[in-house]
PDB file of C-alpha atoms in Angstrom:
ATOM      1  CA  ALA A 269      82.166-211.443  72.390  1.00 75.00           C
ATOM      2  CA  PRO A 270      82.859-213.957  75.524  1.00 81.00           C
ATOM      3  CA  GLN A 271      86.114-214.597  75.982  1.00 83.00           C
ATOM      4  CA  VAL A 272      86.969-218.307  76.268  1.00 87.00           C
ATOM      5  CA  VAL A 273      89.661-219.415  78.706  1.00 88.00           C
ATOM      6  CA  ALA A 274      90.784-223.090  78.251  1.00 89.00           C
ATOM      7  CA  LEU A 275      91.886-224.603  81.459  1.00 90.00           C
ATOM      8  CA  ASN A 276      94.164-227.967  81.134  1.00 90.00           C
ATOM      9  CA  PRO A 277      96.398-228.064  84.272  1.00 95.00           C
ATOM     10  CA  ALA A 278      98.731-231.318  84.673  1.00 95.00           C
ATOM     11  CA  SER A 279     100.485-229.842  87.585  1.00 96.00           C
ATOM     12  CA  LEU A 280     100.085-227.983  90.553  1.00 96.00           C
ATOM     13  CA  ALA A 281     102.077-224.879  88.712  1.00 96.00           C
ATOM     14  CA  ASP A 282     100.013-225.472  86.091  1.00 96.00           C
ATOM     15  CA  ILE A 283      96.596-224.958  88.420  1.00 97.00           C
ATOM     16  CA  TRP A 284      98.269-221.546  89.753  1.00 97.00           C
ATOM     17  CA  ASP A 285      98.754-220.436  85.897  1.00 96.00           C
ATOM     18  CA  ASP A 286      95.400-221.086  85.371  1.00 96.00           C
ATOM     19  CA  PHE A 287      94.408-219.118  88.202  1.00 96.00           C
ATOM     20  CA  ARG A 288      96.342-216.394  86.997  1.00 96.00           C
ATOM     21  CA  ARG A 289      94.943-216.998  83.264  1.00 94.00           C
ATOM     22  CA  VAL A 290      91.458-216.331  84.661  1.00 94.00           C
ATOM     23  CA  GLY A 291      92.410-213.649  86.875  1.00 95.00           C
ATOM     24  CA  GLU A 292      93.726-211.830  83.904  1.00 94.00           C
ATOM     25  CA  ALA A 293      90.604-212.375  81.928  1.00 93.00           C
ATOM     26  CA  VAL A 294      88.397-210.934  84.393  1.00 92.00           C
ATOM     27  CA  GLY A 295      90.757-208.075  85.380  1.00 94.00           C
ATOM     28  CA  VAL A 296      91.551-209.445  88.663  1.00 96.00           C
ATOM     29  CA  SER A 297      95.294-210.392  90.248  1.00 97.00           C
ATOM     30  CA  ALA A 298      95.094-213.792  91.269  1.00 97.00           C
ATOM     31  CA  GLU A 299      98.231-213.615  93.123  1.00 97.00           C
ATOM     32  CA  PRO A 300      96.745-212.755  96.930  1.00 97.00           C
ATOM     33  CA  LEU A 301      94.382-215.857  96.504  1.00 96.00           C
ATOM     34  CA  ILE A 302      97.315-218.003  95.326  1.00 97.00           C
ATOM     35  CA  CYS A 303      99.747-217.036  98.148  1.00 97.00           C
ATOM     36  CA  ARG A 304      96.748-217.770 100.509  1.00 97.00           C
ATOM     37  CA  LEU A 305      96.453-221.367  99.272  1.00 97.00           C
ATOM     38  CA  LYS A 306     100.038-221.866  99.268  1.00 97.00           C
ATOM     39  CA  SER A 307     100.800-220.918 102.608  1.00 97.00           C
ATOM     40  CA  ARG A 308      98.146-223.695 103.777  1.00 96.00           C
ATOM     41  CA  MET A 309     100.459-226.225 101.846  1.00 96.00           C
ATOM     42  CA  ILE A 310     103.507-226.278 103.538  1.00 96.00           C
ATOM     43  CA  PRO A 311     105.712-229.523 103.081  1.00 97.00           C
ATOM     44  CA  VAL A 312     105.378-232.025 105.609  1.00 96.00           C
ATOM     45  CA  ARG A 313     108.448-233.847 107.202  1.00 95.00           C
ATOM     46  CA  ARG A 314     108.299-237.037 108.311  1.00 94.00           C
ATOM     47  CA  ASP A 315     110.458-239.903 110.145  1.00 92.00           C
ATOM     48  CA  VAL A 316     108.760-242.511 108.281  1.00 89.00           C
ATOM     49  CA  ARG A 317     107.571-241.528 104.644  1.00 96.00           C
ATOM     50  CA  PRO A 318     105.207-244.093 103.993  1.00 97.00           C
ATOM     51  CA  THR A 319     104.403-245.412 100.263  1.00 98.00           C
ATOM     52  CA  ILE A 320     100.934-244.733  98.584  1.00 98.00           C
ATOM     53  CA  ALA A 321      98.787-245.932  95.935  1.00 98.00           C
ATOM     54  CA  CYS A 322      96.080-243.063  94.988  1.00 98.00           C
ATOM     55  CA  ILE A 323      93.437-245.055  92.529  1.00 98.00           C
ATOM     56  CA  GLU A 324      91.667-242.903  90.494  1.00 97.00           C
ATOM     57  CA  TRP A 325      89.575-245.341  88.735  1.00 96.00           C
ATOM     58  CA  ILE A 326      88.689-248.867  89.762  1.00 96.00           C
ATOM     59  CA  GLU A 327      87.860-251.196  86.995  1.00 94.00           C
ATOM     60  CA  PRO A 328      90.082-250.985  85.202  1.00 95.00           C
ATOM     61  CA  LEU A 329      92.525-249.649  87.489  1.00 97.00           C
ATOM     62  CA  MET A 330      94.301-246.312  86.894  1.00 97.00           C
ATOM     63  CA  ALA A 331      96.542-244.624  89.597  1.00 97.00           C
ATOM     64  CA  ALA A 332      96.153-240.872  90.268  1.00 97.00           C
ATOM     65  CA  GLY A 333      98.540-238.768  88.069  1.00 96.00           C
ATOM     66  CA  ASN A 334      99.059-234.936  87.369  1.00 96.00           C
ATOM     67  CA  TRP A 335      99.213-232.917  90.705  1.00 97.00           C
ATOM     68  CA  THR A 336      98.057-235.800  92.872  1.00 97.00           C
ATOM     69  CA  PRO A 337     102.012-237.227  93.377  1.00 98.00           C
ATOM     70  CA  GLU A 338     103.189-233.737  94.364  1.00 97.00           C
ATOM     71  CA  LEU A 339     100.237-233.133  97.153  1.00 98.00           C
ATOM     72  CA  ILE A 340     101.434-236.990  97.977  1.00 98.00           C
ATOM     73  CA  GLU A 341     104.941-235.805  98.158  1.00 97.00           C
ATOM     74  CA  LEU A 342     104.254-232.338 100.057  1.00 98.00           C
ATOM     75  CA  ALA A 343     102.120-234.612 102.598  1.00 98.00           C
ATOM     76  CA  GLY A 344     105.456-236.439 103.271  1.00 97.00           C
ATOM     77  CA  ALA A 345     104.963-239.539 101.460  1.00 98.00           C
ATOM     78  CA  ILE A 346     106.063-241.708  98.460  1.00 98.00           C
ATOM     79  CA  ASP A 347     103.625-242.011  95.358  1.00 98.00           C
ATOM     80  CA  VAL A 348     104.328-245.864  93.901  1.00 98.00           C
ATOM     81  CA  PHE A 349     102.720-245.044  91.003  1.00 97.00           C
ATOM     82  CA  GLY A 350     101.729-241.185  89.816  1.00 94.00           C
ATOM     83  CA  LYS A 351     104.600-239.074  88.380  1.00 94.00           C
ATOM     84  CA  PRO A 352     104.259-235.135  89.071  1.00 94.00           C
ATOM     85  CA  GLY A 353     102.709-233.437  85.704  1.00 94.00           C
ATOM     86  CA  VAL A 354     102.163-236.730  83.897  1.00 95.00           C
ATOM     87  CA  HIS A 355      98.773-238.004  83.180  1.00 94.00           C
ATOM     88  CA  SER A 356      97.003-240.920  85.408  1.00 95.00           C
ATOM     89  CA  PRO A 357      98.713-244.292  84.350  1.00 96.00           C
ATOM     90  CA  TRP A 358      96.854-247.435  83.730  1.00 97.00           C
ATOM     91  CA  ILE A 359      98.082-250.193  86.028  1.00 97.00           C
ATOM     92  CA  THR A 360      97.217-253.650  86.523  1.00 97.00           C
ATOM     93  CA  TRP A 361      96.237-255.801  89.878  1.00 96.00           C
ATOM     94  CA  GLU A 362      99.725-257.388  89.429  1.00 96.00           C
ATOM     95  CA  ASP A 363     101.410-254.257  89.528  1.00 97.00           C
ATOM     96  CA  LEU A 364      99.364-253.076  92.514  1.00 97.00           C
ATOM     97  CA  LEU A 365     100.343-256.330  94.369  1.00 97.00           C
ATOM     98  CA  ALA A 366     103.854-256.102  93.556  1.00 97.00           C
ATOM     99  CA  ARG A 367     104.140-252.843  94.651  1.00 97.00           C
ATOM    100  CA  ASP A 368     102.197-253.340  97.694  1.00 98.00           C
ATOM    101  CA  PRO A 369     101.810-249.883  99.318  1.00 98.00           C
ATOM    102  CA  ASP A 370     101.392-248.826 103.085  1.00 98.00           C
ATOM    103  CA  ILE A 371      98.491-247.122 102.229  1.00 98.00           C
ATOM    104  CA  ILE A 372      96.002-247.061  99.397  1.00 98.00           C
ATOM    105  CA  ILE A 373      93.627-244.316  98.862  1.00 98.00           C
ATOM    106  CA  VAL A 374      90.555-245.012  96.357  1.00 98.00           C
ATOM    107  CA  ALA A 375      89.326-241.877  95.133  1.00 97.00           C
ATOM    108  CA  PRO A 376      87.697-242.478  91.615  1.00 97.00           C
ATOM    109  CA  CYS A 377      87.243-239.440  89.301  1.00 93.00           C
ATOM    110  CA  GLY A 378      83.413-238.392  89.619  1.00 92.00           C
ATOM    111  CA  PHE A 379      82.755-240.551  92.466  1.00 95.00           C
ATOM    112  CA  ASP A 380      81.376-239.641  96.067  1.00 93.00           C
ATOM    113  CA  LEU A 381      82.400-241.605  98.868  1.00 92.00           C
ATOM    114  CA  LYS A 382      78.743-243.534  98.722  1.00 92.00           C
ATOM    115  CA  ARG A 383      79.414-244.524  95.311  1.00 94.00           C
ATOM    116  CA  THR A 384      83.206-245.374  95.779  1.00 94.00           C
ATOM    117  CA  HIS A 385      81.965-247.712  98.258  1.00 93.00           C
ATOM    118  CA  SER A 386      79.353-249.366  96.423  1.00 94.00           C
ATOM    119  CA  GLU A 387      82.016-249.917  93.800  1.00 95.00           C
ATOM    120  CA  MET A 388      84.630-251.545  96.087  1.00 96.00           C
ATOM    121  CA  HIS A 389      83.766-255.145  94.985  1.00 95.00           C
ATOM    122  CA  TRP A 390      85.609-254.560  91.748  1.00 95.00           C
ATOM    123  CA  LEU A 391      88.917-254.395  94.016  1.00 96.00           C
ATOM    124  CA  THR A 392      87.470-256.686  96.785  1.00 95.00           C
ATOM    125  CA  GLU A 393      86.623-260.101  94.621  1.00 94.00           C
ATOM    126  CA  ARG A 394      89.865-259.488  93.282  1.00 93.00           C
ATOM    127  CA  PRO A 395      92.680-262.624  93.972  1.00 87.00           C
ATOM    128  CA  ASP A 396      94.854-261.631  96.839  1.00 94.00           C
ATOM    129  CA  PHE A 397      92.970-258.741  97.750  1.00 96.00           C
ATOM    130  CA  ALA A 398      93.220-259.632 101.318  1.00 94.00           C
ATOM    131  CA  SER A 399      97.039-260.002 101.115  1.00 96.00           C
ATOM    132  CA  LEU A 400      97.660-256.360 100.223  1.00 97.00           C
ATOM    133  CA  LYS A 401      99.543-254.831 103.158  1.00 97.00           C
ATOM    134  CA  ALA A 402      97.030-251.909 103.241  1.00 96.00           C
ATOM    135  CA  VAL A 403      94.326-254.061 103.701  1.00 96.00           C
ATOM    136  CA  ARG A 404      96.011-256.450 106.325  1.00 94.00           C
ATOM    137  CA  THR A 405      97.011-253.465 108.450  1.00 94.00           C
ATOM    138  CA  GLY A 406      93.772-251.346 108.127  1.00 93.00           C
ATOM    139  CA  ARG A 407      95.192-248.875 105.963  1.00 96.00           C
ATOM    140  CA  LEU A 408      92.699-248.480 103.079  1.00 97.00           C
ATOM    141  CA  PHE A 409      90.870-245.556 102.546  1.00 96.00           C
ATOM    142  CA  LEU A 410      88.086-244.188 100.614  1.00 96.00           C
ATOM    143  CA  ALA A 411      87.883-240.451  99.388  1.00 96.00           C
ATOM    144  CA  ASP A 412      85.825-238.319  97.735  1.00 95.00           C
ATOM    145  CA  GLY A 413      87.567-238.264  94.160  1.00 94.00           C
ATOM    146  CA  ASN A 414      84.569-236.088  92.833  1.00 93.00           C
ATOM    147  CA  GLN A 415      84.658-233.163  94.875  1.00 93.00           C
ATOM    148  CA  TYR A 416      88.349-232.816  95.576  1.00 95.00           C
ATOM    149  CA  PHE A 417      91.009-235.371  94.251  1.00 94.00           C
ATOM    150  CA  ASN A 418      89.915-234.719  90.650  1.00 91.00           C
ATOM    151  CA  ARG A 419      89.382-230.858  90.973  1.00 88.00           C
ATOM    152  CA  PRO A 420      92.038-228.275  89.855  1.00 91.00           C
ATOM    153  CA  GLY A 421      91.185-225.501  91.771  1.00 90.00           C
ATOM    154  CA  PRO A 422      91.172-224.167  95.059  1.00 92.00           C
ATOM    155  CA  ARG A 423      90.461-227.372  96.439  1.00 94.00           C
ATOM    156  CA  VAL A 424      93.386-229.071  95.795  1.00 96.00           C
ATOM    157  CA  VAL A 425      94.682-227.428  99.212  1.00 96.00           C
ATOM    158  CA  GLU A 426      91.739-229.425 101.018  1.00 96.00           C
ATOM    159  CA  THR A 427      93.052-232.422  98.835  1.00 97.00           C
ATOM    160  CA  PHE A 428      96.293-231.924 100.454  1.00 97.00           C
ATOM    161  CA  GLU A 429      95.003-231.664 103.825  1.00 95.00           C
ATOM    162  CA  ILE A 430      92.820-234.805 103.355  1.00 96.00           C
ATOM    163  CA  ILE A 431      95.893-236.615 101.984  1.00 97.00           C
ATOM    164  CA  GLY A 432      97.609-235.429 105.380  1.00 96.00           C
ATOM    165  CA  GLN A 433      94.803-236.264 107.612  1.00 94.00           C
ATOM    166  CA  ILE A 434      94.627-239.945 105.933  1.00 95.00           C
ATOM    167  CA  ILE A 435      98.442-240.634 106.223  1.00 96.00           C
ATOM    168  CA  ASP A 436      98.540-238.926 109.828  1.00 94.00           C
ATOM    169  CA  SER A 437      95.418-241.909 110.387  1.00 92.00           C
ATOM    170  CA  ALA A 438      97.262-244.647 108.980  1.00 94.00           C
ATOM    171  CA  LEU A 439     100.475-243.728 110.987  1.00 92.00           C
ATOM    172  CA  ASN A 440      99.485-242.654 114.349  1.00 87.00           C
ATOM    173  CA  GLY A 441      95.572-243.459 114.785  1.00 74.00           C
ATOM    174  CA  ALA A 442      94.652-239.951 115.043  1.00 54.00           C
ATOM    175  CA  GLY A 443      94.668-236.547 113.034  1.00 47.00           C
ATOM    176  CA  GLY A 444      91.707-235.281 110.909  1.00 46.00           C
ATOM    177  CA  MET A 445      89.681-237.912 111.930  1.00 48.00           C
ATOM    178  CA  ASP A 446      86.741-235.589 112.603  1.00 47.00           C
ATOM    179  CA  CYS A 447      86.680-235.388 108.754  1.00 57.00           C
ATOM    180  CA  GLU A 448      86.127-239.443 108.380  1.00 56.00           C
ATOM    181  CA  GLY A 449      82.848-239.756 106.988  1.00 66.00           C
ATOM    182  CA  GLU A 450      82.516-236.322 104.932  1.00 78.00           C
ATOM    183  CA  THR A 451      85.545-236.417 102.935  1.00 90.00           C
ATOM    184  CA  TRP A 452      87.268-239.591 103.306  1.00 94.00           C
ATOM    185  CA  SER A 453      86.706-243.012 105.555  1.00 93.00           C
ATOM    186  CA  ILE A 454      88.868-246.149 106.593  1.00 92.00           C
ATOM    187  CA  TYR A 455      87.553-249.095 104.345  1.00 91.00           C
ATOM    188  CA  SER A 456      85.169-251.179 105.777  1.00 79.00           C
ATOM    189  CA  ARG A 457      82.887-253.711 104.085  1.00 65.00           C
ATOM    190  CA  LYS A 458      80.072-252.581 106.646  1.00 54.00           C
ATOM    191  CA  ALA A 459      80.861-248.788 106.462  1.00 48.00           C
ATOM    192  CA  PRO A 460      77.882-247.098 108.362  1.00 41.00           C
ATOM    193  CA  GLY A 461      75.821-245.008 106.158  1.00 45.00           C
ATOM    194  CA  TYR A 462      77.183-246.745 102.651  1.00 41.00           C
ATOM    195  CA  GLY A 463      74.591-249.198 102.090  1.00 38.00           C
TER     196      GLY A 463
END
């Protein structure tokens, strides 16, 4: 009979443990893979640690939780809503206005960049959208939540790298810009390719 391996990670440690469980089920050690992936996730030390709100759902609003706050911390920033290892929290528009983070990343579960861009009216049409610091300073980003942010597998490392690129772009206007348009983009109402 086939063996069923149930996976339901809530943190980075849970993801690595799931790798081990899958490895054990197929008779292969997952440790070499885990070590390779962890070697790409070196914590970033920044003189300025920006605040970030990572939005996992647009309507109603939900912030990213589980492993995403850990990735944001590792990338050298401060998550204003999510708690490591805790399920994604519901938030209100007033919460977002009150926290007013330096950077906002919109990466809805199950949406690619094109779909995310097409759904942005749920945010842009809200009162005081233009008053958000991230909007005023051009630090509102869209990311592919379907392939990256919401995937508790090897791509968690690429998600970490995307967050780092976004922070670098927000702080320095550089770093990882070659990936913009494939995995993430700076939000623009008339972004090329997102009719």
